[in-house]
Amino acid sequence: MNERVRVIGGGLAGCEAALQLASRGFRVDLYEMRPNKMTPAHRDGHLAQLVCSNSFKAMGKTSAHGLLKQELTMLGSFLLESAREAAVPAGDSLTVNRDLFSESVERKIADAPNITLHHEEVTSLEGDCPTLVAAGPLASDALTDDIFKRLGSERLHFFDAIAPVVETDSIDFDHAFYMNRWEKGETADFINCPLDKETYAEFVRKLTEAEGVEPRPYEKHELFEGCLPVEELARRGYETLRHGPMRPIGLGLGNNGHLWYAVIQLRAENKQKTLYNMVGFQTRLKWGTQKEIFTMVPALRNAKFARLGCMHRNTFIESPKFLDATLRLRPKLPCAQGIPPTWFAGQITGSEGYTEAVATGWYAAWNMASTILHGHADPLPDGSCIGALMNRLVEENEDFQPMNFNFGLLPHTEGLKMKKSNKKEFLANEAEQCVREWIATRKF
Ligand SMILES: Cc1cc2nc3c(=O)[nH]c(=O)nc-3n(C[C@H](O)[C@H](O)[C@H](O)COP(=O)(O)OP(=O)(O)OC[C@H]3O[C@@H](n4cnc5c(N)ncnc54)[C@H](O)[C@@H]3O)c2cc1C
């Protein structure tokens, strides 16, 4: 086959995609701008660099990341194979020697006769062959500008902080209640978690004194006044949070017949309402500190966090508006005219995390290959981890924000009654079976 494709970005998603496309016979031009042009976070010019932690997280299949990794292994992910080769002992997590990991990926790329690696920046989506964009959360300014101009008023987000997300099952409803502020709307969409005066005072004190993650140099000037971290608000004064994200007004009266003293509101994060976002609680506190402080809230005493808050520059497109279920830029949109068929993968799609970047790289490449070779895409079923993650990325969402894969995204059987620990195993088995059946009817 002589079909040529272009992959922009030699990070986790781009390398997985390039290797998948090459293994299906495509001639791949892989563009990585480093070391000629560096990002603010990468260290050197090596491919598939892990910018921060060196862990792909847990391995057991009853952990969300373990299950996702198992699925990727079944699907023949090249980068997971490299991660296993470069693994260092770390209990139940897949943690790697990052240099060995990069080396292993680079070897695979170098050994693939039909991949040509160009250490060049790509500045535009224009081109002469189908393209997969995997330029990451730190995509170069020129490319970011080009994408933004094409997408028109729907800006790429320059994102400062994100709030934690809680698994609904772990909320203590003896200390929480459903209600919208001023009872607006037909259904009660918010879960409210009240704090009494003493707990609030201690909560604010801890937030004020808590240790945050030191901002990287490029983040220092990027704090947006309209979206300040919660600890920053707490430092502005004892009452600030009670007049901001913890405002009790419009939420009824407490047991003593007076207004609640302070209330944290949680808003559903997904359609199934298995996950709730802590509204206004974007934070850059260290993860251990977040858990310690947020579990002071009575309703969150046993909270399981599907995502903790964090802060870094993070460029992503509004995938629900622009991408179809196979991560392709919808061909009929005006922004898709005048450029070759284009797919997106990695963090730029609004997926979050190393394993997710690999997963979206695999998925976009699979569908790109299927579309070019057979004239139609071939999505994974909703019941698989990757299918569920893709649903989250492209389903309608006015407040679209990045997210890791987690159990809350998998389709839940309605009315299923079983212990929480059994439920995860059940969901994991269902997802595994679903992918097994899908693979059985395809040629790998
Ligand atoms: C500072 C920071 C820390 C993070 N820490 C973690 C963590 O600890 N754990 C975790 O799971 N996730 C973390 N993430 C989130 C995410 O998982 C990683 O960013 C992950 O590397 C994303 O994979 P990717 O392939 O989308 O992007 P990347 O791995 O960043 O790859 C994108 C590649 O594209 C290249 N590129 C950019 N623009 C161009 C261009 N115009 N032309 C050619 N090449 C270009 C870049 O140099 C880069 O190599 C972090 C993100 C950031 C920004």
Short mmCIF file of C-alpha atoms and ligand atoms in Angstrom, two decimals:
data_model
loop_
_atom_site.label_atom_id
_atom_site.label_comp_id
_atom_site.label_asym_id
_atom_site.label_seq_id
_atom_site.Cartn_x
_atom_site.Cartn_y
_atom_site.Cartn_z
CA MET A 1 0.00 0.00 0.00
CA ASN A 2 1.24 3.47 -0.79
CA GLU A 3 -1.23 5.55 1.20
CA ARG A 4 0.48 8.41 3.05
CA VAL A 5 -0.71 9.93 6.33
CA ARG A 6 0.66 12.63 8.60
CA VAL A 7 0.80 12.50 12.40
CA ILE A 8 1.50 15.77 14.25
CA GLY A 9 3.15 15.25 17.64
CA GLY A 10 5.55 12.55 18.81
CA GLY A 11 4.09 12.27 22.30
CA LEU A 12 2.08 9.42 23.76
CA ALA A 13 -0.93 9.65 21.46
CA GLY A 14 1.07 10.49 18.33
CA CYS A 15 3.57 7.64 18.74
CA GLU A 16 0.83 5.07 19.41
CA ALA A 17 -1.09 6.35 16.39
CA ALA A 18 1.97 6.36 14.11
CA LEU A 19 2.85 2.78 15.06
CA GLN A 20 -0.72 1.57 14.61
CA LEU A 21 -1.01 3.22 11.19
CA ALA A 22 2.36 1.86 10.10
CA SER A 23 1.38 -1.64 11.23
CA ARG A 24 -1.60 -1.40 8.87
CA GLY A 25 0.64 -0.57 5.96
CA PHE A 26 0.39 3.24 5.78
CA ARG A 27 3.40 5.40 5.01
CA VAL A 28 3.53 7.67 8.04
CA ASP A 29 5.16 11.09 8.27
CA LEU A 30 5.53 11.70 12.00
CA TYR A 31 6.27 15.31 12.98
CA GLU A 32 7.80 16.13 16.35
CA MET A 33 9.00 19.71 16.82
CA ARG A 34 11.37 19.01 19.71
CA PRO A 35 14.29 19.48 20.21
CA ASN A 36 14.27 22.30 17.63
CA LYS A 37 11.32 23.89 19.32
CA MET A 38 10.68 22.93 22.93
CA THR A 39 7.48 23.04 24.99
CA PRO A 40 7.64 24.58 28.48
CA ALA A 41 7.42 21.14 30.13
CA HIS A 42 9.31 18.58 28.03
CA ARG A 43 12.98 18.07 28.87
CA ASP A 44 14.57 17.17 25.55
CA GLY A 45 13.91 15.90 22.06
CA HIS A 46 13.02 12.30 22.89
CA LEU A 47 9.71 10.88 21.76
CA ALA A 48 6.90 9.77 24.08
CA GLN A 49 8.16 11.74 27.02
CA LEU A 50 6.33 11.55 30.34
CA VAL A 51 6.31 15.19 31.43
CA CYS A 52 5.51 14.72 35.09
CA SER A 53 4.89 11.50 37.00
CA ASN A 54 6.41 8.27 35.68
CA SER A 55 3.36 6.17 36.43
CA PHE A 56 0.63 4.81 34.19
CA LYS A 57 -1.28 4.14 37.41
CA ALA A 58 -2.83 0.93 38.73
CA MET A 59 -2.81 -2.41 36.95
CA GLY A 60 -5.55 -4.56 38.55
CA LYS A 61 -8.64 -4.79 36.38
CA THR A 62 -10.94 -3.66 39.19
CA SER A 63 -9.23 -0.27 39.06
CA ALA A 64 -10.34 1.96 36.20
CA HIS A 65 -6.84 2.47 34.85
CA GLY A 66 -6.02 -1.21 35.20
CA LEU A 67 -9.07 -2.09 33.15
CA LEU A 68 -8.25 0.48 30.48
CA LYS A 69 -4.71 -0.89 30.24
CA GLN A 70 -5.99 -4.44 29.95
CA GLU A 71 -8.22 -3.34 27.08
CA LEU A 72 -5.34 -1.58 25.33
CA THR A 73 -3.23 -4.71 25.70
CA MET A 74 -5.99 -6.79 24.10
CA LEU A 75 -6.08 -4.26 21.27
CA GLY A 76 -2.33 -4.50 20.67
CA SER A 77 -1.12 -1.14 22.00
CA PHE A 78 2.55 -0.63 21.20
CA LEU A 79 3.14 1.94 23.92
CA LEU A 80 1.77 -0.26 26.67
CA GLU A 81 4.16 -2.94 25.51
CA SER A 82 6.98 -0.40 25.85
CA ALA A 83 5.72 0.59 29.30
CA ARG A 84 5.88 -3.04 30.41
CA GLU A 85 9.39 -3.35 29.01
CA ALA A 86 10.46 -0.26 30.95
CA ALA A 87 8.55 -1.08 34.15
CA VAL A 88 10.11 -0.59 37.57
CA PRO A 89 8.76 -2.29 40.73
CA ALA A 90 5.97 -0.15 42.19
CA GLY A 91 3.36 -2.39 43.82
CA ASP A 92 0.20 -2.62 41.80
CA SER A 93 0.99 0.28 39.47
CA LEU A 94 2.61 0.29 36.05
CA THR A 95 5.46 2.66 36.78
CA VAL A 96 8.31 3.05 34.32
CA ASN A 97 11.85 4.23 33.97
CA ARG A 98 10.92 7.17 31.73
CA ASP A 99 14.16 7.14 29.73
CA LEU A 100 13.89 3.41 29.00
CA PHE A 101 10.27 3.93 28.05
CA SER A 102 11.14 6.67 25.53
CA GLU A 103 14.01 4.56 24.20
CA SER A 104 11.73 1.58 23.65
CA VAL A 105 9.17 3.69 21.76
CA GLU A 106 11.90 5.33 19.68
CA ARG A 107 13.29 1.91 18.79
CA LYS A 108 9.87 0.78 17.58
CA ILE A 109 9.48 3.95 15.49
CA ALA A 110 13.00 3.60 14.04
CA ASP A 111 12.41 -0.08 13.25
CA ALA A 112 9.17 0.62 11.36
CA PRO A 113 10.34 0.96 7.75
CA ASN A 114 7.29 2.97 6.74
CA ILE A 115 7.56 5.71 9.40
CA THR A 116 9.58 8.82 8.57
CA LEU A 117 10.32 10.99 11.59
CA HIS A 118 10.66 14.74 10.96
CA HIS A 119 11.90 16.91 13.81
CA GLU A 120 9.91 19.91 12.56
CA GLU A 121 7.10 22.07 13.82
CA VAL A 122 3.84 21.84 11.87
CA THR A 123 2.12 25.21 11.85
CA SER A 124 -1.08 24.50 9.96
CA LEU A 125 -3.68 21.81 9.39
CA GLU A 126 -3.35 22.38 5.67
CA GLY A 127 -1.64 19.52 3.93
CA ASP A 128 -1.80 16.97 1.16
CA CYS A 129 -2.73 13.81 3.08
CA PRO A 130 -5.03 12.67 5.91
CA THR A 131 -3.78 14.04 9.21
CA LEU A 132 -3.92 13.00 12.85
CA VAL A 133 -3.31 15.86 15.30
CA ALA A 134 -1.74 14.74 18.58
CA ALA A 135 0.12 17.91 19.53
CA GLY A 136 -0.82 17.65 23.20
CA PRO A 137 -1.80 20.15 25.89
CA LEU A 138 1.28 22.22 25.09
CA ALA A 139 0.78 22.35 21.31
CA SER A 140 2.94 25.05 19.73
CA ASP A 141 1.49 28.55 19.46
CA ALA A 142 1.53 28.61 15.67
CA LEU A 143 -0.43 25.37 15.36
CA THR A 144 -2.76 26.36 18.19
CA ASP A 145 -3.49 29.67 16.43
CA ASP A 146 -4.19 27.89 13.17
CA ILE A 147 -6.59 25.42 14.81
CA PHE A 148 -8.30 28.19 16.77
CA LYS A 149 -8.78 30.31 13.66
CA ARG A 150 -10.31 27.37 11.86
CA LEU A 151 -12.68 26.54 14.69
CA GLY A 152 -13.77 30.18 14.70
CA SER A 153 -15.35 31.65 17.79
CA GLU A 154 -15.29 28.30 19.58
CA ARG A 155 -11.95 29.00 21.17
CA LEU A 156 -9.42 26.51 22.28
CA HIS A 157 -9.35 26.72 26.04
CA PHE A 158 -6.34 27.98 27.86
CA PHE A 159 -7.23 26.30 31.03
CA ASP A 160 -5.99 27.20 34.44
CA ALA A 161 -7.43 24.97 37.14
CA ILE A 162 -9.86 22.11 37.45
CA ALA A 163 -12.04 21.05 40.34
CA PRO A 164 -12.21 17.58 41.88
CA VAL A 165 -14.85 15.07 40.81
CA VAL A 166 -16.47 12.70 43.31
CA GLU A 167 -18.02 9.28 42.72
CA THR A 168 -21.72 9.58 43.60
CA ASP A 169 -21.73 6.21 45.36
CA SER A 170 -19.25 7.53 47.88
CA ILE A 171 -21.29 10.60 48.99
CA ASP A 172 -22.86 10.33 52.45
CA PHE A 173 -26.49 11.31 51.86
CA ASP A 174 -27.18 11.49 55.60
CA HIS A 175 -25.29 14.80 55.29
CA ALA A 176 -26.27 15.91 51.77
CA PHE A 177 -29.44 16.77 49.88
CA TYR A 178 -30.57 17.33 46.31
CA MET A 179 -31.76 20.87 45.51
CA ASN A 180 -31.16 23.61 42.95
CA ARG A 181 -30.51 27.09 44.27
CA TRP A 182 -33.88 28.84 44.69
CA GLU A 183 -35.44 25.55 43.53
CA LYS A 184 -35.06 26.65 39.93
CA GLY A 185 -35.52 24.04 37.20
CA GLU A 186 -37.72 20.98 36.97
CA THR A 187 -35.34 18.44 38.45
CA ALA A 188 -33.01 18.87 41.40
CA ASP A 189 -29.64 18.64 39.68
CA PHE A 190 -27.30 19.69 42.47
CA ILE A 191 -26.17 17.77 45.50
CA ASN A 192 -25.62 20.12 48.44
CA CYS A 193 -23.11 19.40 51.18
CA PRO A 194 -23.57 21.70 54.19
CA LEU A 195 -20.95 22.62 56.79
CA ASP A 196 -21.68 24.01 60.25
CA LYS A 197 -19.85 27.05 61.60
CA GLU A 198 -17.13 25.11 63.40
CA THR A 199 -16.38 22.84 60.45
CA TYR A 200 -16.34 25.81 58.07
CA ALA A 201 -13.90 27.73 60.29
CA GLU A 202 -11.54 24.75 60.43
CA PHE A 203 -11.97 24.12 56.69
CA VAL A 204 -11.01 27.71 55.84
CA ARG A 205 -8.08 27.62 58.25
CA LYS A 206 -6.72 24.44 56.67
CA LEU A 207 -7.17 25.79 53.15
CA THR A 208 -5.38 28.99 54.08
CA GLU A 209 -2.42 27.15 55.51
CA ALA A 210 -2.29 24.33 52.98
CA GLU A 211 0.66 23.72 50.75
CA GLY A 212 0.07 24.14 47.05
CA VAL A 213 1.93 22.82 44.06
CA GLU A 214 4.62 25.31 43.08
CA PRO A 215 3.55 26.93 39.79
CA ARG A 216 5.79 26.34 36.80
CA PRO A 217 7.32 29.56 35.43
CA TYR A 218 4.93 29.65 32.49
CA GLU A 219 1.88 29.38 34.77
CA LYS A 220 2.72 32.28 37.04
CA HIS A 221 0.97 34.95 35.04
CA GLU A 222 -1.96 32.83 33.96
CA LEU A 223 -4.25 32.93 36.99
CA PHE A 224 -7.66 34.11 35.88
CA GLU A 225 -9.48 36.28 38.38
CA GLY A 226 -12.80 34.68 37.42
CA CYS A 227 -11.56 31.18 38.18
CA LEU A 228 -9.31 31.47 41.21
CA PRO A 229 -8.20 28.39 43.10
CA VAL A 230 -10.31 27.79 46.19
CA GLU A 231 -7.30 28.14 48.51
CA GLU A 232 -6.59 31.55 46.99
CA LEU A 233 -10.18 32.62 47.75
CA ALA A 234 -9.85 31.34 51.32
CA ARG A 235 -6.72 33.45 51.79
CA ARG A 236 -8.66 36.58 50.82
CA GLY A 237 -10.73 36.43 53.99
CA TYR A 238 -12.79 34.22 56.28
CA GLU A 239 -16.09 35.15 54.60
CA THR A 240 -14.94 35.03 50.97
CA LEU A 241 -15.94 31.42 50.35
CA ARG A 242 -19.32 31.92 52.09
CA HIS A 243 -19.99 34.66 49.57
CA GLY A 244 -18.62 32.64 46.69
CA PRO A 245 -18.66 28.91 45.94
CA MET A 246 -19.92 28.01 49.44
CA ARG A 247 -22.83 30.48 49.46
CA PRO A 248 -25.76 29.02 51.48
CA ILE A 249 -28.46 31.42 50.23
CA GLY A 250 -31.33 29.92 48.25
CA LEU A 251 -30.70 26.42 49.56
CA GLY A 252 -33.36 26.25 52.26
CA LEU A 253 -32.91 26.05 56.01
CA GLY A 254 -30.81 23.79 58.17
CA ASN A 255 -32.08 21.58 61.00
CA ASN A 256 -32.00 24.54 63.40
CA GLY A 257 -34.43 26.52 61.23
CA HIS A 258 -31.73 28.97 60.10
CA LEU A 259 -29.84 29.23 56.84
CA TRP A 260 -27.11 26.66 56.46
CA TYR A 261 -23.78 28.19 57.47
CA ALA A 262 -21.96 27.18 54.29
CA VAL A 263 -22.71 24.73 51.48
CA ILE A 264 -20.58 23.06 48.83
CA GLN A 265 -22.56 22.29 45.70
CA LEU A 266 -21.87 19.30 43.49
CA ARG A 267 -23.00 19.26 39.88
CA ALA A 268 -23.46 16.12 37.79
CA GLU A 269 -20.44 15.49 35.63
CA ASN A 270 -21.99 12.89 33.33
CA LYS A 271 -25.41 11.89 32.05
CA GLN A 272 -25.62 8.86 34.26
CA LYS A 273 -24.95 11.01 37.34
CA THR A 274 -22.41 8.58 38.65
CA LEU A 275 -19.94 11.43 39.05
CA TYR A 276 -20.29 14.90 40.56
CA ASN A 277 -18.05 17.92 40.20
CA MET A 278 -17.28 20.19 43.20
CA VAL A 279 -18.57 23.47 41.82
CA GLY A 280 -16.08 26.33 42.08
CA PHE A 281 -13.49 24.15 43.79
CA GLN A 282 -10.69 24.41 41.27
CA THR A 283 -7.48 24.02 43.19
CA ARG A 284 -3.75 23.61 42.90
CA LEU A 285 -3.31 22.03 46.33
CA LYS A 286 -1.23 18.88 46.55
CA TRP A 287 -3.38 15.82 45.98
CA GLY A 288 -2.92 14.37 49.49
CA THR A 289 -3.84 17.74 50.98
CA GLN A 290 -6.97 17.98 48.83
CA LYS A 291 -8.17 14.62 50.10
CA GLU A 292 -7.40 15.56 53.69
CA ILE A 293 -9.26 18.88 53.52
CA PHE A 294 -12.23 17.96 51.33
CA THR A 295 -13.05 14.88 53.39
CA MET A 296 -13.61 17.24 56.36
CA VAL A 297 -16.97 18.00 54.74
CA PRO A 298 -19.43 15.62 56.46
CA ALA A 299 -21.04 14.46 53.18
CA LEU A 300 -17.61 13.79 51.67
CA ARG A 301 -16.11 11.98 54.64
CA ASN A 302 -15.73 8.77 52.60
CA ALA A 303 -15.54 10.43 49.20
CA LYS A 304 -13.79 8.63 46.36
CA PHE A 305 -12.30 11.14 43.98
CA ALA A 306 -12.52 10.18 40.31
CA ARG A 307 -10.33 13.20 39.62
CA LEU A 308 -8.52 15.58 41.93
CA GLY A 309 -8.09 19.24 41.16
CA CYS A 310 -4.99 20.39 39.34
CA MET A 311 -3.55 23.29 37.50
CA HIS A 312 -1.47 23.58 34.40
CA ARG A 313 -1.73 25.13 31.03
CA ASN A 314 -3.91 22.83 29.10
CA THR A 315 -5.02 23.39 25.56
CA PHE A 316 -7.94 21.35 24.35
CA ILE A 317 -10.62 21.72 21.77
CA GLU A 318 -14.31 21.51 22.51
CA SER A 319 -14.55 17.97 21.22
CA PRO A 320 -18.34 17.67 21.62
CA LYS A 321 -18.77 20.52 19.15
CA PHE A 322 -16.19 19.51 16.59
CA LEU A 323 -15.42 15.80 16.66
CA ASP A 324 -17.52 12.80 15.72
CA ALA A 325 -17.53 9.58 17.73
CA THR A 326 -14.33 8.44 16.01
CA LEU A 327 -12.41 11.61 16.92
CA ARG A 328 -12.58 12.88 13.36
CA LEU A 329 -13.14 16.58 12.73
CA ARG A 330 -16.69 16.42 11.40
CA PRO A 331 -16.22 16.57 7.65
CA LYS A 332 -19.26 18.75 6.98
CA LEU A 333 -18.27 21.55 9.36
CA PRO A 334 -17.03 24.73 7.67
CA CYS A 335 -13.75 24.45 9.61
CA ALA A 336 -13.07 21.07 7.97
CA GLN A 337 -13.21 22.50 4.45
CA GLY A 338 -9.99 23.08 2.54
CA ILE A 339 -7.95 20.71 4.70
CA PRO A 340 -7.41 16.96 4.39
CA PRO A 341 -9.53 14.60 6.53
CA THR A 342 -8.35 15.26 10.09
CA TRP A 343 -8.50 13.25 13.31
CA PHE A 344 -7.51 14.38 16.80
CA ALA A 345 -5.99 12.30 19.60
CA GLY A 346 -4.42 12.73 23.03
CA GLN A 347 -4.91 15.44 25.58
CA ILE A 348 -5.90 17.99 22.93
CA THR A 349 -9.24 16.13 22.65
CA GLY A 350 -9.96 16.75 26.34
CA SER A 351 -8.98 13.29 27.51
CA GLU A 352 -6.74 13.48 30.56
CA GLY A 353 -3.83 11.26 31.51
CA TYR A 354 -1.06 9.19 30.00
CA THR A 355 -3.03 5.97 29.47
CA GLU A 356 -5.94 7.92 28.02
CA ALA A 357 -3.57 9.65 25.58
CA VAL A 358 -2.36 6.23 24.40
CA ALA A 359 -5.98 5.02 24.18
CA THR A 360 -7.15 7.95 22.06
CA GLY A 361 -4.06 7.56 19.84
CA TRP A 362 -4.93 3.91 19.27
CA TYR A 363 -8.60 4.70 18.65
CA ALA A 364 -8.16 7.64 16.26
CA ALA A 365 -5.58 5.67 14.26
CA TRP A 366 -7.83 2.59 14.08
CA ASN A 367 -10.73 4.64 12.78
CA MET A 368 -8.57 6.66 10.42
CA ALA A 369 -7.23 3.43 8.93
CA SER A 370 -10.69 1.91 8.66
CA THR A 371 -12.12 5.04 7.03
CA ILE A 372 -9.34 5.27 4.45
CA LEU A 373 -9.16 1.55 3.70
CA HIS A 374 -12.82 0.55 3.90
CA GLY A 375 -14.70 3.82 3.49
CA HIS A 376 -16.24 3.69 6.97
CA ALA A 377 -15.13 4.10 10.57
CA ASP A 378 -15.24 1.23 13.04
CA PRO A 379 -15.91 2.53 16.55
CA LEU A 380 -15.60 0.42 19.68
CA PRO A 381 -18.86 -0.41 21.50
CA ASP A 382 -20.08 1.87 24.30
CA GLY A 383 -19.56 -0.89 26.84
CA SER A 384 -15.78 -0.90 26.34
CA CYS A 385 -13.54 1.46 28.31
CA ILE A 386 -12.41 3.26 25.17
CA GLY A 387 -15.96 3.42 23.78
CA ALA A 388 -17.16 4.88 27.09
CA LEU A 389 -14.33 7.41 27.16
CA MET A 390 -15.14 8.46 23.59
CA ASN A 391 -18.78 8.97 24.56
CA ARG A 392 -17.65 11.29 27.31
CA LEU A 393 -15.47 13.21 24.86
CA VAL A 394 -18.09 13.79 22.21
CA GLU A 395 -21.45 13.77 24.01
CA GLU A 396 -23.12 17.18 24.22
CA ASN A 397 -21.65 19.10 27.13
CA GLU A 398 -21.88 22.85 27.65
CA ASP A 399 -19.12 22.83 30.22
CA PHE A 400 -16.73 20.36 28.61
CA GLN A 401 -13.56 19.78 30.64
CA PRO A 402 -10.81 17.16 30.58
CA MET A 403 -11.29 13.92 32.45
CA ASN A 404 -9.55 10.63 33.16
CA PHE A 405 -11.20 7.33 32.37
CA ASN A 406 -13.14 6.08 35.42
CA PHE A 407 -15.81 3.51 36.26
CA GLY A 408 -18.49 6.19 36.31
CA LEU A 409 -18.22 6.44 32.52
CA LEU A 410 -19.10 2.80 31.86
CA PRO A 411 -22.77 2.06 31.16
CA HIS A 412 -24.39 1.04 34.44
CA THR A 413 -27.12 -1.58 34.42
CA GLU A 414 -30.20 0.11 35.79
CA GLY A 415 -31.36 -1.15 39.17
CA LEU A 416 -28.29 -3.32 39.62
CA LYS A 417 -28.04 -4.05 43.34
CA MET A 418 -24.77 -5.37 44.68
CA LYS A 419 -21.92 -4.41 47.01
CA LYS A 420 -19.66 -1.65 45.67
CA SER A 421 -16.65 -3.96 45.50
CA ASN A 422 -18.64 -6.52 43.50
CA LYS A 423 -20.02 -3.80 41.24
CA LYS A 424 -16.57 -2.85 39.98
CA GLU A 425 -15.75 -6.45 39.24
CA PHE A 426 -19.07 -6.83 37.45
CA LEU A 427 -18.49 -3.70 35.33
CA ALA A 428 -14.93 -4.80 34.57
CA ASN A 429 -16.09 -8.25 33.42
CA GLU A 430 -18.81 -6.72 31.25
CA ALA A 431 -16.34 -4.33 29.59
CA GLU A 432 -13.80 -7.11 29.05
CA GLN A 433 -16.40 -9.40 27.48
CA CYS A 434 -17.64 -6.61 25.25
CA VAL A 435 -14.15 -5.98 23.82
CA ARG A 436 -13.43 -9.68 23.48
CA GLU A 437 -16.53 -10.10 21.32
CA TRP A 438 -15.65 -7.05 19.25
CA ILE A 439 -12.10 -8.25 18.64
CA ALA A 440 -13.31 -11.75 17.69
CA THR A 441 -15.07 -10.34 14.63
CA ARG A 442 -12.11 -8.31 13.39
CA LYS A 443 -8.71 -8.91 11.91
CA PHE A 444 -5.80 -7.71 14.07
C1 LIG B 1 2.71 19.91 32.83
C2 LIG B 1 1.88 18.68 32.65
C3 LIG B 1 2.00 17.62 33.54
C4 LIG B 1 1.22 16.45 33.36
N1 LIG B 1 1.38 15.42 34.24
C5 LIG B 1 0.69 14.27 34.06
C6 LIG B 1 0.90 13.14 34.94
O1 LIG B 1 1.70 13.20 35.85
N2 LIG B 1 0.18 12.02 34.73
C7 LIG B 1 -0.71 11.92 33.71
O2 LIG B 1 -1.33 10.86 33.55
N3 LIG B 1 -0.94 12.97 32.87
C8 LIG B 1 -0.26 14.14 33.02
N4 LIG B 1 -0.47 15.21 32.18
C9 LIG B 1 -1.53 15.13 31.18
C10 LIG B 1 -1.26 14.29 29.92
O3 LIG B 1 -1.44 12.95 30.25
C11 LIG B 1 0.07 14.45 29.31
O4 LIG B 1 0.21 15.77 28.91
C12 LIG B 1 0.28 13.50 28.09
O5 LIG B 1 1.62 13.56 27.74
C13 LIG B 1 -0.60 13.86 26.92
O6 LIG B 1 -0.24 13.09 25.79
P1 LIG B 1 -0.33 13.72 24.33
O7 LIG B 1 0.21 12.72 23.39
O8 LIG B 1 -1.67 14.26 24.10
O9 LIG B 1 0.64 14.98 24.39
P2 LIG B 1 2.23 15.02 24.55
O10 LIG B 1 2.72 13.79 25.20
O11 LIG B 1 2.54 16.34 25.16
O12 LIG B 1 2.73 15.00 23.05
C14 LIG B 1 2.51 16.06 22.17
C15 LIG B 1 3.76 16.22 21.34
O13 LIG B 1 3.50 17.12 20.27
C16 LIG B 1 4.63 17.93 20.06
N5 LIG B 1 4.16 19.14 19.38
C17 LIG B 1 3.42 20.15 19.89
N6 LIG B 1 3.13 21.04 18.92
C18 LIG B 1 3.71 20.58 17.78
C19 LIG B 1 3.76 21.07 16.44
N7 LIG B 1 3.16 22.19 16.10
N8 LIG B 1 4.45 20.36 15.52
C20 LIG B 1 5.09 19.20 15.86
N9 LIG B 1 5.08 18.70 17.12
C21 LIG B 1 4.37 19.38 18.06
C22 LIG B 1 5.15 18.16 21.48
O14 LIG B 1 6.51 18.52 21.47
C23 LIG B 1 4.91 16.80 22.12
O15 LIG B 1 6.01 15.94 22.01
C24 LIG B 1 0.29 16.37 32.30
C25 LIG B 1 0.17 17.45 31.42
C26 LIG B 1 0.95 18.59 31.59
C27 LIG B 1 0.80 19.72 30.62
#
